[in-house]
Amino acid sequence: MTKAYQIVGIGNAIVDVITHASDSTLDLLGIEKGIMQLVEQGRGEMLYGAMTSRVQTPGGSVANTLAGLGNLGLKTGFIGRVHDDALGRFYADEMANDGCAFVNAPVAGGELPTSRSMIFVSPDGERSMNTYLGISSEISEADVRADVAADTDIMFLEGYLYDKDKGKHAFDQAAKLTKSAGGKVGISLSDPFCVDRHRADFREFVKAMDFVIGNEHEWESLYETDLSSALEIAASECGLVVCTRGGGGVILVRGDEEVVVPVTRVQPVDTTGAGDQFATGFLYGYATGESLETCGRMGCVAAAEVISHIGPRPEADLKELFVQNGLV
């Protein structure tokens, strides 16, 4: 029986607010270059006010991936949490415009405001993210609708949400519902610091996953060892291991099968969303039954597209890029 969704994701629903800034401006504002920092509401408002020529777009790691999958024509749904305020309504509308069902209505009442991330892009394309988590980090199992989680082929989870017990419970609920209905479940490790904070729980959780996506630092952090050893352990514990290594290419391991996909270096305009769109390409291949190598190559093509322009979501037709690269 055909499911209502091919891929449903759970993640932070964050409005990305993007501007260009010099390195000296970052110093002046006390922003550490090239990393994601969580900020309190007051600092978030200050940084928002300091931004010039803002570009506003719905963001959040898994949400960006789902927007890319919508670009590719898959049926997708997003489980996220926004406030019923101007930014929250903007977010829900834009997700729908990107072809992704925003399955939970904006939350009315006196809760926290909609989450936003102030992203300062340096001349070298590096992005410095200052994220006020707001309401999106309060996602819980109550937000995981059974009719949605059980009606998808693939459930994709955003590791950032593992930082709160509510998020862990939401993941447990989603995984249980999707797997019991015959679907597959995977997670993005998201951040080495998040892995550090929850290593023991993460290690248990990934054992239940059909696929796990992480970069080399996240895998090394998860198993507290060198990359080769970490991937060997991971491959013995979960279904499919995906490791991105920036310019060093992508490693995919499933059982005894290992594939290394090289990357073509391009000069980035804005690296925001590179990992998110790698996941888009990979998941498209995974959902449509492609080989490991093709899944990895699709991920690299999608990532190269998104770093060629400002913003974390694709602007070109990804399917056409796959055709040009001989992938479909």
Coordinates of C-alpha atoms in Angstrom, one line a residue:
M1 CA 0.0 0.0 0.0
T2 CA 1.4 3.4 -1.0
K3 CA 2.1 5.7 2.0
A4 CA 0.9 9.3 2.1
Y5 CA 4.5 10.5 2.4
Q6 CA 7.8 9.3 1.1
I7 CA 9.8 11.1 3.7
V8 CA 8.7 12.9 6.9
G9 CA 11.3 14.8 9.0
I10 CA 11.3 16.1 12.6
G11 CA 13.5 19.1 13.3
N12 CA 13.9 22.7 14.5
A13 CA 11.6 25.1 12.6
I14 CA 13.9 28.1 12.5
V15 CA 13.6 31.2 10.3
D16 CA 17.0 32.0 8.9
V17 CA 17.9 35.7 8.7
I18 CA 21.0 36.1 6.4
T19 CA 23.2 39.1 5.8
H20 CA 26.8 39.7 4.5
A21 CA 29.4 40.9 7.0
S22 CA 33.1 41.6 7.1
D23 CA 35.4 39.8 9.6
S24 CA 35.8 43.1 11.4
T25 CA 32.0 43.4 11.8
L26 CA 32.0 39.9 13.4
D27 CA 34.7 41.0 15.8
L28 CA 32.7 44.2 16.7
L29 CA 29.6 42.2 17.4
G30 CA 31.5 39.5 19.4
I31 CA 30.6 36.7 17.0
E32 CA 32.9 33.7 16.7
K33 CA 33.4 33.0 13.0
G34 CA 32.3 29.8 11.4
I35 CA 30.3 28.1 14.1
M36 CA 26.7 27.9 15.4
Q37 CA 26.2 29.5 18.7
L38 CA 23.0 29.5 20.7
V39 CA 21.9 32.9 22.0
E40 CA 19.3 34.3 24.4
Q41 CA 16.4 36.3 23.2
G42 CA 17.9 39.7 24.1
R43 CA 21.1 39.0 22.2
G44 CA 19.1 37.6 19.3
E45 CA 17.1 40.8 19.0
M46 CA 20.3 42.9 19.2
L47 CA 22.0 40.9 16.4
Y48 CA 18.8 41.1 14.3
G49 CA 18.8 44.9 14.6
A50 CA 22.5 45.0 13.6
M51 CA 21.8 43.2 10.3
T52 CA 21.6 45.1 7.1
S53 CA 19.9 43.9 3.8
R54 CA 18.5 40.8 5.4
V55 CA 17.3 37.8 3.4
Q56 CA 14.6 35.9 5.4
T57 CA 14.0 32.2 4.6
P58 CA 12.5 29.2 6.5
G59 CA 15.4 27.1 7.8
G60 CA 16.4 24.4 10.2
S61 CA 18.5 21.5 9.1
V62 CA 15.9 18.8 8.4
A63 CA 13.5 21.4 7.1
N64 CA 16.1 22.5 4.5
T65 CA 16.5 18.9 3.5
L66 CA 12.8 18.4 3.0
A67 CA 12.6 21.6 0.9
G68 CA 15.3 20.1 -1.3
L69 CA 13.3 16.8 -1.6
G70 CA 10.3 18.8 -2.5
N71 CA 12.3 20.4 -5.3
L72 CA 13.0 16.8 -6.5
G73 CA 9.3 16.0 -6.5
L74 CA 9.0 13.7 -3.5
K75 CA 6.0 13.7 -1.2
T76 CA 7.3 15.1 2.1
G77 CA 6.0 16.3 5.5
F78 CA 7.6 18.3 8.3
I79 CA 6.9 17.9 12.0
G80 CA 8.1 21.2 13.6
R81 CA 6.9 23.7 16.1
V82 CA 6.3 27.4 15.4
H83 CA 4.4 30.1 17.3
D84 CA 1.3 31.7 15.8
D85 CA 3.2 35.0 15.2
A86 CA 4.3 36.7 12.0
L87 CA 7.5 34.6 11.7
G88 CA 5.7 31.4 12.5
R89 CA 3.0 32.0 9.9
F90 CA 5.7 33.0 7.3
Y91 CA 7.5 29.7 8.1
A92 CA 4.4 27.5 7.7
D93 CA 3.4 29.2 4.5
E94 CA 6.9 29.0 3.0
M95 CA 7.2 25.3 3.8
A96 CA 3.9 24.7 2.0
N97 CA 5.1 26.8 -1.0
D98 CA 8.2 24.5 -1.1
G99 CA 5.9 21.5 -1.6
C100 CA 6.3 20.2 2.0
A101 CA 3.3 19.6 4.2
F102 CA 3.7 21.5 7.5
V103 CA 1.7 19.0 9.5
N104 CA 1.3 20.9 12.8
A105 CA -0.5 24.2 12.9
P106 CA 1.3 27.2 14.5
V107 CA 0.8 27.2 18.3
A108 CA -1.4 30.0 19.7
G109 CA -1.1 31.3 23.2
G110 CA 1.6 32.7 25.4
E111 CA 4.5 30.3 24.6
L112 CA 7.9 31.2 23.4
P113 CA 8.2 33.1 20.0
T114 CA 9.2 31.4 16.7
S115 CA 12.8 30.4 16.5
R116 CA 15.3 32.4 14.4
S117 CA 18.9 32.2 13.4
M118 CA 20.9 35.3 12.5
I119 CA 23.5 34.2 9.9
F120 CA 26.4 36.4 9.0
V121 CA 28.2 35.4 5.8
S122 CA 31.8 36.4 5.5
P123 CA 33.5 37.4 2.2
D124 CA 35.0 33.8 2.1
G125 CA 31.6 32.2 2.2
E126 CA 31.9 31.0 5.8
R127 CA 28.8 31.4 7.8
S128 CA 28.5 32.3 11.5
M129 CA 25.2 31.3 13.0
N130 CA 23.6 32.8 16.1
T131 CA 20.5 30.8 16.9
Y132 CA 17.7 31.7 19.3
L133 CA 15.8 28.4 19.7
G134 CA 12.5 29.8 21.0
I135 CA 9.5 27.5 20.6
S136 CA 11.0 24.9 18.2
S137 CA 13.2 23.3 20.8
E138 CA 10.0 22.5 22.9
I139 CA 8.9 19.8 20.4
S140 CA 7.7 16.7 22.2
E141 CA 5.9 13.4 21.5
A142 CA 2.6 15.3 21.6
D143 CA 3.7 16.9 18.3
V144 CA 4.3 13.5 16.6
R145 CA 1.0 12.7 15.0
A146 CA 0.5 8.9 14.7
D147 CA -1.3 9.3 11.4
V148 CA 1.7 11.0 10.0
A149 CA 4.5 9.0 11.5
A150 CA 2.9 5.7 10.5
D151 CA 2.1 6.9 7.0
T152 CA 5.7 7.5 5.7
D153 CA 8.3 5.3 4.0
I154 CA 11.2 7.1 5.7
M155 CA 11.4 9.1 9.0
F156 CA 14.4 11.5 9.2
L157 CA 15.4 12.9 12.6
E158 CA 17.5 16.0 13.4
G159 CA 20.1 15.3 16.0
Y160 CA 20.0 18.9 17.4
L161 CA 16.6 18.1 19.0
Y162 CA 18.3 15.3 21.1
D163 CA 19.4 18.1 23.5
K164 CA 16.1 18.0 25.4
D165 CA 14.3 15.0 27.0
K166 CA 11.2 16.1 25.2
G167 CA 13.0 15.8 21.9
K168 CA 14.3 12.3 22.8
H169 CA 10.8 11.2 23.6
A170 CA 9.5 12.6 20.3
F171 CA 12.2 10.7 18.5
D172 CA 11.4 7.4 20.3
Q173 CA 7.7 7.9 19.5
A174 CA 8.3 8.6 15.8
A175 CA 10.8 5.7 15.4
K176 CA 8.3 3.3 17.0
L177 CA 5.4 4.4 14.9
T178 CA 7.3 4.5 11.6
K179 CA 9.0 1.1 12.1
S180 CA 5.9 -0.6 13.3
A181 CA 4.2 0.4 10.0
G182 CA 7.1 -1.0 8.0
G183 CA 9.0 2.3 7.4
K184 CA 12.7 3.1 7.8
V185 CA 14.2 5.6 10.3
G186 CA 17.4 7.6 10.1
I187 CA 19.1 10.5 11.9
S188 CA 21.6 13.2 11.2
L189 CA 24.1 13.6 14.1
S190 CA 23.9 17.4 13.5
D191 CA 26.7 18.7 15.7
P192 CA 29.8 17.2 17.5
F193 CA 29.0 19.2 20.7
C194 CA 25.5 17.7 20.8
V195 CA 27.0 14.2 20.4
D196 CA 29.5 15.0 23.2
R197 CA 26.6 15.9 25.6
H198 CA 24.5 12.8 24.9
R199 CA 27.1 10.2 23.8
A200 CA 25.8 7.2 25.7
D201 CA 22.1 7.8 24.7
F202 CA 23.1 8.5 21.1
R203 CA 25.1 5.3 20.8
E204 CA 22.1 3.3 22.0
F205 CA 19.7 5.2 19.7
V206 CA 21.8 4.8 16.5
K207 CA 21.6 1.0 17.0
A208 CA 18.0 1.2 16.1
M209 CA 18.6 3.3 13.0
D210 CA 18.4 2.2 9.3
F211 CA 20.8 5.0 8.4
V212 CA 22.9 7.6 10.2
I213 CA 24.5 10.7 8.6
G214 CA 27.4 12.5 10.2
N215 CA 30.6 14.3 9.4
E216 CA 34.0 13.0 10.5
H217 CA 34.1 15.0 13.7
E218 CA 30.7 13.8 14.8
W219 CA 31.6 10.1 14.2
E220 CA 34.9 10.5 16.0
S221 CA 33.1 12.1 18.9
L222 CA 30.4 9.5 19.0
Y223 CA 32.9 6.6 19.5
E224 CA 35.8 8.6 21.0
T225 CA 38.3 7.1 18.5
D226 CA 39.8 7.7 15.1
L227 CA 37.5 7.9 12.1
S228 CA 38.3 4.5 10.6
S229 CA 37.7 2.7 13.9
A230 CA 34.5 4.8 14.5
L231 CA 33.0 3.9 11.1
E232 CA 33.9 0.2 11.7
I233 CA 32.0 0.2 15.0
A234 CA 29.1 2.2 13.5
A235 CA 28.7 -0.2 10.6
S236 CA 28.5 -3.2 13.0
E237 CA 25.7 -1.4 14.9
C238 CA 23.4 0.3 12.5
G239 CA 22.1 -0.2 8.9
L240 CA 23.9 2.3 6.8
V241 CA 26.7 4.7 7.8
V242 CA 27.2 7.9 5.9
C243 CA 30.3 10.1 6.7
T244 CA 30.9 13.5 5.0
R245 CA 34.5 14.8 5.1
G246 CA 34.3 18.2 3.4
G247 CA 36.8 18.3 0.5
G248 CA 37.9 14.7 1.5
G249 CA 34.8 13.1 -0.1
V250 CA 32.1 10.9 1.4
I251 CA 32.3 7.4 2.9
L252 CA 29.2 5.1 2.8
V253 CA 29.3 1.8 4.6
R254 CA 26.6 -0.9 4.7
G255 CA 27.7 -4.2 6.2
D256 CA 30.8 -5.3 4.2
E257 CA 30.1 -2.8 1.4
E258 CA 32.1 0.4 1.5
V259 CA 32.0 3.2 -1.1
V260 CA 34.1 6.4 -1.2
V261 CA 32.7 9.2 -3.3
P262 CA 35.1 12.0 -4.2
V263 CA 33.9 15.6 -4.3
T264 CA 34.7 18.3 -6.9
R265 CA 35.9 21.4 -5.1
V266 CA 34.0 24.6 -5.9
Q267 CA 34.5 28.1 -4.5
P268 CA 31.6 28.7 -2.1
V269 CA 29.4 31.8 -2.1
D270 CA 27.7 30.7 1.1
T271 CA 28.2 27.3 2.9
T272 CA 24.9 27.5 4.7
G273 CA 22.9 24.4 4.0
A274 CA 25.7 22.3 2.5
G275 CA 25.2 19.4 4.9
D276 CA 21.4 19.8 4.7
Q277 CA 21.4 19.5 0.9
F278 CA 23.9 16.7 0.9
A279 CA 21.2 14.9 2.9
T280 CA 18.7 15.9 0.3
G281 CA 20.6 14.2 -2.5
F282 CA 21.5 11.2 -0.4
L283 CA 17.9 10.6 0.8
Y284 CA 16.5 11.0 -2.8
G285 CA 18.8 8.2 -3.9
Y286 CA 18.0 6.1 -0.8
A287 CA 14.2 6.6 -1.2
T288 CA 14.3 5.6 -4.9
G289 CA 16.5 2.5 -4.4
E290 CA 19.8 3.8 -5.9
S291 CA 23.2 2.3 -5.2
L292 CA 25.4 3.6 -2.4
E293 CA 27.7 5.3 -4.9
T294 CA 24.8 7.0 -6.6
C295 CA 23.3 8.1 -3.3
G296 CA 26.6 9.7 -2.3
R297 CA 27.1 11.4 -5.7
M298 CA 23.6 12.8 -5.6
G299 CA 24.4 14.3 -2.2
C300 CA 27.5 15.9 -3.5
V301 CA 25.7 17.4 -6.5
A302 CA 23.0 18.9 -4.3
A303 CA 25.6 20.3 -1.8
A304 CA 27.6 21.9 -4.6
E305 CA 24.4 23.6 -5.9
V306 CA 23.5 25.1 -2.6
I307 CA 26.9 26.6 -1.8
S308 CA 26.9 28.4 -5.1
H309 CA 24.4 31.0 -3.9
I310 CA 23.1 32.7 -0.8
G311 CA 20.6 30.6 1.3
P312 CA 20.2 27.1 2.5
R313 CA 17.8 25.7 -0.1
P314 CA 18.3 24.8 -3.8
E315 CA 17.6 27.4 -6.5
A316 CA 18.3 25.2 -9.5
D317 CA 16.3 22.1 -10.6
L318 CA 18.2 19.3 -8.8
K319 CA 16.6 16.6 -11.0
E320 CA 18.1 18.4 -14.0
L321 CA 21.5 18.5 -12.3
F322 CA 21.3 14.8 -11.6
V323 CA 20.5 14.2 -15.3
Q324 CA 23.5 16.4 -16.4
N325 CA 25.7 14.3 -14.1
G326 CA 24.4 11.0 -15.4
L327 CA 22.8 10.0 -12.1
V328 CA 19.2 9.5 -13.4

